[in-house]
C-alpha positions as protocol buffer text, in pm:
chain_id: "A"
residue {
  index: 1
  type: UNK
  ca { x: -4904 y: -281 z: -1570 }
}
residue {
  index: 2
  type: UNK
  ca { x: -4560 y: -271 z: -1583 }
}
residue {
  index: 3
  type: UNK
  ca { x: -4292 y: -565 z: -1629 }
}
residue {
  index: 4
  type: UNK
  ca { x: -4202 y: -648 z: -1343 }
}
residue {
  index: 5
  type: UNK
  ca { x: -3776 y: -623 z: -1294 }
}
residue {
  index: 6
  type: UNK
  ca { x: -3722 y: -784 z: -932 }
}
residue {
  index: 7
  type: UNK
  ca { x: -3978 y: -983 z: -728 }
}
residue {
  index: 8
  type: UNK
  ca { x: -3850 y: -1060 z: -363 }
}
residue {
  index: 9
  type: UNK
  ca { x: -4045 y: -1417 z: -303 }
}
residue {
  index: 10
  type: UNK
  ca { x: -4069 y: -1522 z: 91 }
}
residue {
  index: 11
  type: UNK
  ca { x: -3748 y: -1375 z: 195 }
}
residue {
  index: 12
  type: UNK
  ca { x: -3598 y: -1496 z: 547 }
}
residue {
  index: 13
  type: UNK
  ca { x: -3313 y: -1435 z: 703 }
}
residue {
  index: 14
  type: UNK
  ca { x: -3145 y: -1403 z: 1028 }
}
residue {
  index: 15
  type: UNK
  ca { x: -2820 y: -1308 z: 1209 }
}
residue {
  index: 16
  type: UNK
  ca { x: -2727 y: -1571 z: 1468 }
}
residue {
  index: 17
  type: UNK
  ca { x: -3067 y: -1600 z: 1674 }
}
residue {
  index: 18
  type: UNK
  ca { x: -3205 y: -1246 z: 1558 }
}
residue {
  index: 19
  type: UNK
  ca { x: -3429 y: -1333 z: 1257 }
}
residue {
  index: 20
  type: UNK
  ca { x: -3425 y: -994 z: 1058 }
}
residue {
  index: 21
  type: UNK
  ca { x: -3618 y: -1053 z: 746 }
}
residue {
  index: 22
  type: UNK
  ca { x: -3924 y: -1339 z: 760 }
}
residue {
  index: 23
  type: UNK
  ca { x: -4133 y: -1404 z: 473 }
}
residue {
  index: 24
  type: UNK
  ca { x: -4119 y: -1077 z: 274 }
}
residue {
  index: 25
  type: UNK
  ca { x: -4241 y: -1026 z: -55 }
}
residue {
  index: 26
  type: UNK
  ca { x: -4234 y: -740 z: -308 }
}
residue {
  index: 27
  type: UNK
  ca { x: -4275 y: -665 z: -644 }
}
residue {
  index: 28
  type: UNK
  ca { x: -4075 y: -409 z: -814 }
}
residue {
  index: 29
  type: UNK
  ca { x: -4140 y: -271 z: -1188 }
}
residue {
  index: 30
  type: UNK
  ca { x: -3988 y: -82 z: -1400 }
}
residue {
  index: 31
  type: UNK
  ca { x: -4011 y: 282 z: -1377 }
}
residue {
  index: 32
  type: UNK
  ca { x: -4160 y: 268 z: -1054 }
}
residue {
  index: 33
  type: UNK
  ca { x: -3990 y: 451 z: -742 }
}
residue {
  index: 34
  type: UNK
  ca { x: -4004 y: 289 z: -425 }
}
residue {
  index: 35
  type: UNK
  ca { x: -3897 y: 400 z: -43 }
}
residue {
  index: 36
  type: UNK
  ca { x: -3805 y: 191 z: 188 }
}
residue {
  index: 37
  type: UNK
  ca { x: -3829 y: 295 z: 538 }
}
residue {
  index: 38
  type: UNK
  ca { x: -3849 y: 196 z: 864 }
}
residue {
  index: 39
  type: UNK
  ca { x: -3688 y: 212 z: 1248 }
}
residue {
  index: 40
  type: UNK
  ca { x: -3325 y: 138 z: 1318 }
}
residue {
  index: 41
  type: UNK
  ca { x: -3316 y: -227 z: 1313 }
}
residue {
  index: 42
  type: UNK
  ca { x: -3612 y: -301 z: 1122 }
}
residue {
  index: 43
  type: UNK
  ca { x: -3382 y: -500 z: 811 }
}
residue {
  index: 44
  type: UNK
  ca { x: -3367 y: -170 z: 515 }
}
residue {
  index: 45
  type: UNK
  ca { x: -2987 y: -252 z: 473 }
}
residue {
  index: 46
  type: UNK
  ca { x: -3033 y: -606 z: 479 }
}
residue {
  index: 47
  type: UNK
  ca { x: -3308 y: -635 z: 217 }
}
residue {
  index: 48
  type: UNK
  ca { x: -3149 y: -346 z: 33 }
}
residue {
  index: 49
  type: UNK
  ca { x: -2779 y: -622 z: 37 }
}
residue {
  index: 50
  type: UNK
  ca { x: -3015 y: -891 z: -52 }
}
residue {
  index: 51
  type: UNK
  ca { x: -3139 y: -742 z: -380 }
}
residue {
  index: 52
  type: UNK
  ca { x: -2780 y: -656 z: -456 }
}
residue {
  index: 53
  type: UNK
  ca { x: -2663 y: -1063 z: -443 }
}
residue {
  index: 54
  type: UNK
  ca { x: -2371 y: -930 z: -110 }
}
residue {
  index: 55
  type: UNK
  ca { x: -2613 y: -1108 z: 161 }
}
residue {
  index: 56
  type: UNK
  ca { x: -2760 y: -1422 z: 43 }
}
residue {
  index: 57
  type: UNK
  ca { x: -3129 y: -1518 z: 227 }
}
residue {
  index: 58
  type: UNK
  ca { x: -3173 y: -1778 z: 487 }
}
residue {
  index: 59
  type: UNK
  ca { x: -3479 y: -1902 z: 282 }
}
residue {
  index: 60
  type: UNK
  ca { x: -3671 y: -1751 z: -44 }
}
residue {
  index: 61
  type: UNK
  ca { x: -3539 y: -1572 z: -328 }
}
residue {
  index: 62
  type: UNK
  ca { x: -3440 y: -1254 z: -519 }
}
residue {
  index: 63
  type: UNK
  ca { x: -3557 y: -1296 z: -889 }
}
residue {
  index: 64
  type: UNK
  ca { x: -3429 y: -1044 z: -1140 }
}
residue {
  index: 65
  type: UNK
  ca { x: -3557 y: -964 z: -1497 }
}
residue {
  index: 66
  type: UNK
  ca { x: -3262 y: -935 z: -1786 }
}
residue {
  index: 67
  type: UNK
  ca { x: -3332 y: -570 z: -1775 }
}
residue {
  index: 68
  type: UNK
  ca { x: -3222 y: -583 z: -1390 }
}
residue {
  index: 69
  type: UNK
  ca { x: -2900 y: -817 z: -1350 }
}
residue {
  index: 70
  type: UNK
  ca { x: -2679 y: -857 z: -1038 }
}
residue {
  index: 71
  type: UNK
  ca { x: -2411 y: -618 z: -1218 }
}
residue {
  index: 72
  type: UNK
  ca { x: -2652 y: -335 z: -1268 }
}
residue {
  index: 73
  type: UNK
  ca { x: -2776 y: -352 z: -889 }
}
residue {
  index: 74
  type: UNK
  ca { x: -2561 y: -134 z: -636 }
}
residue {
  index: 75
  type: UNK
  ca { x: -2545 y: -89 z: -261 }
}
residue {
  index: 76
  type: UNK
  ca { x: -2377 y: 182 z: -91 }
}
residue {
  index: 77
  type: UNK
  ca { x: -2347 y: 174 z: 259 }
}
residue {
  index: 78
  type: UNK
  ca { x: -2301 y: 452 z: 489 }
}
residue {
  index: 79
  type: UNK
  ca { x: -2021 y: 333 z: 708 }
}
């Protein structure tokens, strides 16, 4: 398989009372595509600003591979 380039370990977090990510986990390797999808509300922007280091989690952690650092990981938002 693939080396792995970011591993999302147990990721919470939460906006005042409104807990928006709990306990996710994923794997990501390189070369792989992945989609991300889900209802309004359901956290895609918030993950998506986790693995680029602009939110930081509540609890857990984002690890990154050399191949993948902070720098080389970009967000866009739509607003």
């Amino acid at each position: 398989m693939n080396q792995a380039i970011v591993e999302v370990r147990d990721l919470s977090l939460s906006f005042s009372r409104k807990k928006v990510l709990a306990g996710l986990s994923a794997t990501f390797h390189k070369g792989e595509w992945a989609v991300i999808a889900g209802r309004n509300g359901a956290g895609k922007s918030t993950l998506l600003r986790c693995l680029a280091g602009v939110l930081l989690p509540d609890s857990g952690c984002v690890i990154r591979s050399e191949e993948a650092p902070i720098k080389r990981i970009g967000f866009i938002s739509d607003r």
